[in-house]
CSV table of C-alpha atoms in Angstrom, one decimal:
chain,number,residue,atom,x,y,z
A,1,MET,CA,0.1,0.0,-0.1
A,2,MET,CA,1.4,3.4,-0.9
A,3,THR,CA,2.1,5.8,1.9
A,4,ASN,CA,1.4,8.8,-0.1
A,5,LEU,CA,-1.2,9.0,-2.8
A,6,PHE,CA,0.8,11.6,-4.8
A,7,SER,CA,3.8,9.3,-5.0
A,8,SER,CA,2.8,8.2,-8.3
A,9,PHE,CA,3.3,11.7,-9.7
A,10,ASN,CA,6.8,12.2,-8.3
A,11,PRO,CA,9.8,11.9,-10.7
A,12,SER,CA,11.2,8.3,-10.9
A,13,THR,CA,14.6,9.0,-12.4
A,14,SER,CA,17.7,10.6,-11.1
A,15,PRO,CA,17.7,14.5,-10.7
A,16,LEU,CA,21.1,14.5,-12.2
A,17,PHE,CA,19.9,12.9,-15.5
A,18,SER,CA,16.2,13.3,-15.5
A,19,LEU,CA,14.1,11.9,-18.4
A,20,ASN,CA,10.8,12.8,-16.9
A,21,TRP,CA,10.2,15.8,-18.9
A,22,THR,CA,11.5,14.5,-22.1
A,23,SER,CA,8.8,11.8,-22.1
A,24,SER,CA,6.1,14.4,-22.2
A,25,MET,CA,7.7,15.5,-25.5
A,26,LEU,CA,7.2,12.0,-27.1
A,27,GLY,CA,3.7,13.2,-28.3
A,28,PHE,CA,5.3,15.3,-31.1
A,29,LEU,CA,6.5,12.1,-32.6
A,30,LEU,CA,2.9,11.4,-33.5
A,31,ILE,CA,2.4,14.6,-35.4
A,32,PRO,CA,1.6,13.6,-39.1
A,33,LEU,CA,4.1,14.5,-41.6
A,34,SER,CA,2.8,17.5,-44.0
A,35,MET,CA,5.2,16.7,-46.9
A,36,TRP,CA,3.3,14.1,-48.6
A,37,LEU,CA,1.7,14.9,-52.0
A,38,ILE,CA,-1.6,13.3,-50.9
A,39,PRO,CA,-2.3,14.0,-47.1
A,40,SER,CA,-3.2,11.0,-44.9
A,41,ARG,CA,-6.5,10.7,-43.0
A,42,ILE,CA,-4.7,11.6,-39.8
A,43,ASN,CA,-3.2,14.8,-41.4
A,44,ALA,CA,-6.6,15.8,-42.8
A,45,PHE,CA,-8.2,15.3,-39.4
A,46,TRP,CA,-5.5,17.6,-37.7
A,47,MET,CA,-5.8,20.3,-40.3
A,48,LYS,CA,-9.6,20.2,-40.0
A,49,MET,CA,-9.4,20.6,-36.2
A,50,PHE,CA,-6.8,23.4,-36.5
A,51,LEU,CA,-9.0,25.2,-39.1
A,52,ILE,CA,-12.0,24.9,-36.7
A,53,LEU,CA,-9.9,26.2,-33.8
A,54,ASN,CA,-8.5,29.0,-35.9
A,55,LYS,CA,-12.0,30.3,-36.8
A,56,GLU,CA,-13.0,30.4,-33.1
A,57,LEU,CA,-9.7,32.1,-32.1
A,58,LYS,CA,-10.2,34.8,-34.8
A,59,ILE,CA,-13.7,35.5,-33.5
A,60,LEU,CA,-12.2,36.0,-30.0
A,61,LEU,CA,-9.2,38.0,-31.0
A,62,LYS,CA,-11.3,40.2,-33.5
A,63,MET,CA,-8.4,40.3,-35.9
A,64,ASN,CA,-7.1,38.4,-38.9
A,65,ASP,CA,-3.5,38.2,-37.6
A,66,LYS,CA,-2.3,34.7,-38.2
A,67,LYS,CA,0.6,35.0,-35.8
A,68,ASN,CA,-1.6,35.3,-32.8
A,69,SER,CA,-3.8,32.5,-33.6
A,70,LEU,CA,-0.6,30.2,-34.4
A,71,LEU,CA,0.5,30.9,-30.8
A,72,PHE,CA,-2.7,29.7,-29.0
A,73,ILE,CA,-3.1,26.8,-31.4
A,74,SER,CA,0.5,25.8,-30.7
A,75,LEU,CA,-0.3,26.1,-27.0
A,76,PHE,CA,-3.4,23.9,-27.6
A,77,SER,CA,-1.3,21.2,-29.3
A,78,LEU,CA,1.4,21.2,-26.6
A,79,ILE,CA,-1.1,20.8,-23.7
A,80,LEU,CA,-3.2,18.2,-25.7
A,81,PHE,CA,0.0,16.1,-26.4
A,82,THR,CA,1.2,16.3,-22.8
A,83,ASN,CA,-2.2,15.5,-21.4
A,84,PHE,CA,-2.6,12.4,-23.6
A,85,MET,CA,1.0,11.2,-22.9
A,86,SER,CA,0.2,11.3,-19.2
A,87,LEU,CA,-2.6,8.6,-19.6
A,88,PHE,CA,-0.1,6.0,-20.7
A,89,PRO,CA,1.4,3.9,-18.0
A,90,TYR,CA,4.9,4.5,-16.7
A,91,ILE,CA,5.1,7.9,-18.3
A,92,PHE,CA,5.5,11.1,-16.3
A,93,SER,CA,2.4,13.1,-16.0
A,94,SER,CA,4.0,16.5,-16.6
A,95,SER,CA,0.6,18.3,-17.1
A,96,SER,CA,-0.4,17.4,-13.5
A,97,HIS,CA,2.4,19.4,-12.0
A,98,LEU,CA,2.2,23.2,-11.2
A,99,SER,CA,5.8,23.6,-12.5
A,100,MET,CA,4.8,23.0,-16.0
A,101,THR,CA,1.3,24.5,-16.0
A,102,LEU,CA,2.4,27.8,-14.2
A,103,THR,CA,5.4,27.9,-16.6
A,104,LEU,CA,2.9,28.1,-19.6
A,105,SER,CA,0.4,30.6,-17.9
A,106,LEU,CA,2.7,33.0,-16.1
A,107,PRO,CA,4.8,34.2,-19.1
A,108,LEU,CA,1.5,34.6,-21.2
A,109,TRP,CA,-0.1,36.7,-18.4
A,110,ILE,CA,3.1,38.8,-17.8
A,111,SER,CA,3.4,39.5,-21.5
A,112,PHE,CA,-0.3,40.5,-21.8
A,113,MET,CA,0.0,42.8,-18.9
A,114,LEU,CA,3.2,44.4,-20.0
A,115,PHE,CA,1.7,44.8,-23.6
A,116,GLY,CA,-1.5,46.2,-22.1
A,117,TRP,CA,-0.2,48.8,-19.8
A,118,MET,CA,2.6,50.0,-22.1
A,119,ASN,CA,0.3,50.5,-25.0
A,120,ASN,CA,-3.3,50.8,-23.9
A,121,SER,CA,-3.0,52.1,-20.3
A,122,THR,CA,-6.2,54.1,-20.5
A,123,HIS,CA,-8.0,50.9,-21.7
A,124,MET,CA,-6.6,48.9,-18.8
A,125,PHE,CA,-7.7,51.4,-16.2
A,126,ILE,CA,-11.1,51.4,-17.7
A,127,HIS,CA,-11.3,47.7,-17.3
A,128,LEU,CA,-10.8,48.1,-13.6
A,129,VAL,CA,-14.1,49.7,-13.2
A,130,PRO,CA,-17.1,47.9,-14.8
A,131,GLN,CA,-19.6,50.0,-16.6
A,132,GLY,CA,-22.5,51.3,-14.4
A,133,THR,CA,-20.5,50.8,-11.1
A,134,PRO,CA,-21.8,53.4,-8.4
A,135,ILE,CA,-19.2,55.8,-7.2
A,136,VAL,CA,-19.4,54.5,-3.7
A,137,LEU,CA,-18.4,50.9,-4.9
A,138,MET,CA,-15.6,52.1,-7.4
A,139,PRO,CA,-12.7,51.7,-4.9
A,140,PHE,CA,-13.8,48.2,-4.0
A,141,MET,CA,-14.3,47.1,-7.6
A,142,VAL,CA,-10.8,48.4,-8.4
A,143,CYS,CA,-9.3,46.1,-5.6
A,144,ILE,CA,-11.5,43.2,-6.7
A,145,GLU,CA,-10.7,43.6,-10.4
A,146,THR,CA,-6.9,43.9,-9.6
A,147,ILE,CA,-7.0,40.8,-7.5
A,148,SER,CA,-8.8,38.9,-10.1
A,149,ASN,CA,-6.3,40.0,-12.6
A,150,ILE,CA,-3.3,39.0,-10.4
A,151,ILE,CA,-4.6,35.4,-9.7
A,152,ARG,CA,-5.4,34.7,-13.4
A,153,PRO,CA,-2.1,32.7,-14.0
A,154,MET,CA,-2.6,30.7,-10.8
A,155,THR,CA,-6.2,29.9,-11.7
A,156,LEU,CA,-5.2,28.8,-15.3
A,157,SER,CA,-2.3,26.5,-13.9
A,158,VAL,CA,-4.4,25.1,-11.0
A,159,ARG,CA,-7.4,24.3,-13.2
A,160,LEU,CA,-5.5,22.3,-15.6
A,161,SER,CA,-3.2,20.5,-13.0
A,162,ALA,CA,-6.2,19.8,-10.7
A,163,ASN,CA,-8.5,18.3,-13.4
A,164,MET,CA,-5.6,16.2,-14.8
A,165,ILE,CA,-4.5,14.9,-11.3
A,166,ALA,CA,-8.0,14.1,-10.1
A,167,GLY,CA,-8.7,11.4,-12.6
A,168,HIS,CA,-5.2,10.0,-12.2
A,169,LEU,CA,-5.7,9.7,-8.5
A,170,LEU,CA,-9.1,8.0,-8.9
A,171,LEU,CA,-7.5,5.4,-11.4
A,172,THR,CA,-4.7,4.9,-8.9
A,173,LEU,CA,-7.1,4.3,-5.9
A,174,LEU,CA,-9.3,1.9,-7.9
A,175,GLY,CA,-6.1,0.0,-9.0
A,176,GLU,CA,-4.9,-0.4,-5.6
A,177,THR,CA,-8.1,-2.2,-4.5
A,178,GLY,CA,-7.8,-4.8,-7.2
A,179,SER,CA,-5.7,-7.3,-5.2
A,180,LYS,CA,-8.4,-7.6,-2.5
A,181,LEU,CA,-11.4,-8.3,-4.9
A,182,SER,CA,-12.9,-11.4,-6.3
A,183,MET,CA,-12.7,-12.3,-10.0
A,184,ILE,CA,-16.2,-10.9,-10.7
A,185,MET,CA,-15.4,-7.6,-8.9
A,186,ILE,CA,-12.2,-7.4,-10.9
A,187,SER,CA,-14.0,-7.6,-14.1
A,188,VAL,CA,-16.5,-4.9,-12.9
A,189,LEU,CA,-13.4,-2.7,-11.7
A,190,ILE,CA,-11.6,-3.1,-15.1
A,191,THR,CA,-14.9,-2.0,-16.9
A,192,ILE,CA,-15.1,1.0,-14.6
A,193,GLN,CA,-11.4,1.9,-15.2
A,194,ILE,CA,-11.9,1.8,-19.0
A,195,MET,CA,-14.8,4.1,-18.7
A,196,LEU,CA,-12.8,6.4,-16.6
A,197,LEU,CA,-9.9,6.3,-19.0
A,198,ILE,CA,-12.4,7.4,-21.7
A,199,LEU,CA,-13.6,10.2,-19.5
A,200,GLU,CA,-9.9,11.1,-18.9
A,201,SER,CA,-9.3,11.3,-22.7
A,202,ALA,CA,-12.1,13.7,-23.0
A,203,VAL,CA,-10.9,15.8,-20.1
A,204,ALA,CA,-7.5,16.0,-21.8
A,205,ILE,CA,-9.1,17.5,-24.9
A,206,ILE,CA,-11.5,19.9,-23.0
A,207,GLN,CA,-8.9,21.2,-20.6
A,208,SER,CA,-6.4,22.0,-23.5
A,209,TYR,CA,-9.2,23.7,-25.1
A,210,VAL,CA,-10.3,25.7,-22.0
A,211,PHE,CA,-6.6,26.7,-21.4
A,212,SER,CA,-6.1,28.0,-25.0
A,213,ILE,CA,-9.5,29.9,-25.0
A,214,LEU,CA,-9.0,31.5,-21.8
A,215,ALA,CA,-5.5,32.6,-22.7
A,216,THR,CA,-7.0,34.0,-25.9
A,217,LEU,CA,-9.7,35.9,-23.9
A,218,TYR,CA,-7.0,37.4,-21.7
A,219,SER,CA,-5.2,38.5,-24.8
A,220,SER,CA,-8.2,40.1,-26.4
A,221,GLU,CA,-8.8,42.2,-23.3
A,222,VAL,CA,-5.6,44.1,-23.6
A,223,ASN,CA,-5.9,44.9,-27.4
């Protein structure tokens, strides 16, 4: 029996020569090649998904700049690959750690804030006071909006890591009870774990989509 439920998420290799974080990059080997004359079905599926995501990002960004949409599509692809790679056994689940999710959200938030306050400072001050706020409540609204802006990178990172680690913990807890069950209950347990694994696959897609969409919304506020 494990002494700590979170021990399965700890690094398993030496800190001097750690291969944990490189395992999360194995998903990029599954990216279909785009140099074929006739694209494969996998390549056509990825291009269709990226085109749909690009249309939604253009609506949120309210501009036709391909560089901005490419940034958030790349962010979506990175999180999607790391989430799916963490579902395989004996692979380090990097998206379940704040050291990765905060690394993704904090630089984006800092760059958005610097760009907004340096170029659109008046617009940023207007955002601190919502429209129609009474004069008495304006100081409180400024404090509330400032705190909500400051905690945005933390909420982004915690949302992703918490949703990914919850399903992993549930699968670990169910797997630990397998040695104490009968054969009939083990078959039921395997069925439940397969259903949870399908749910985790859906969560991996949804969380990568939510992370990229929220980052896009934060970017559109400073423009």
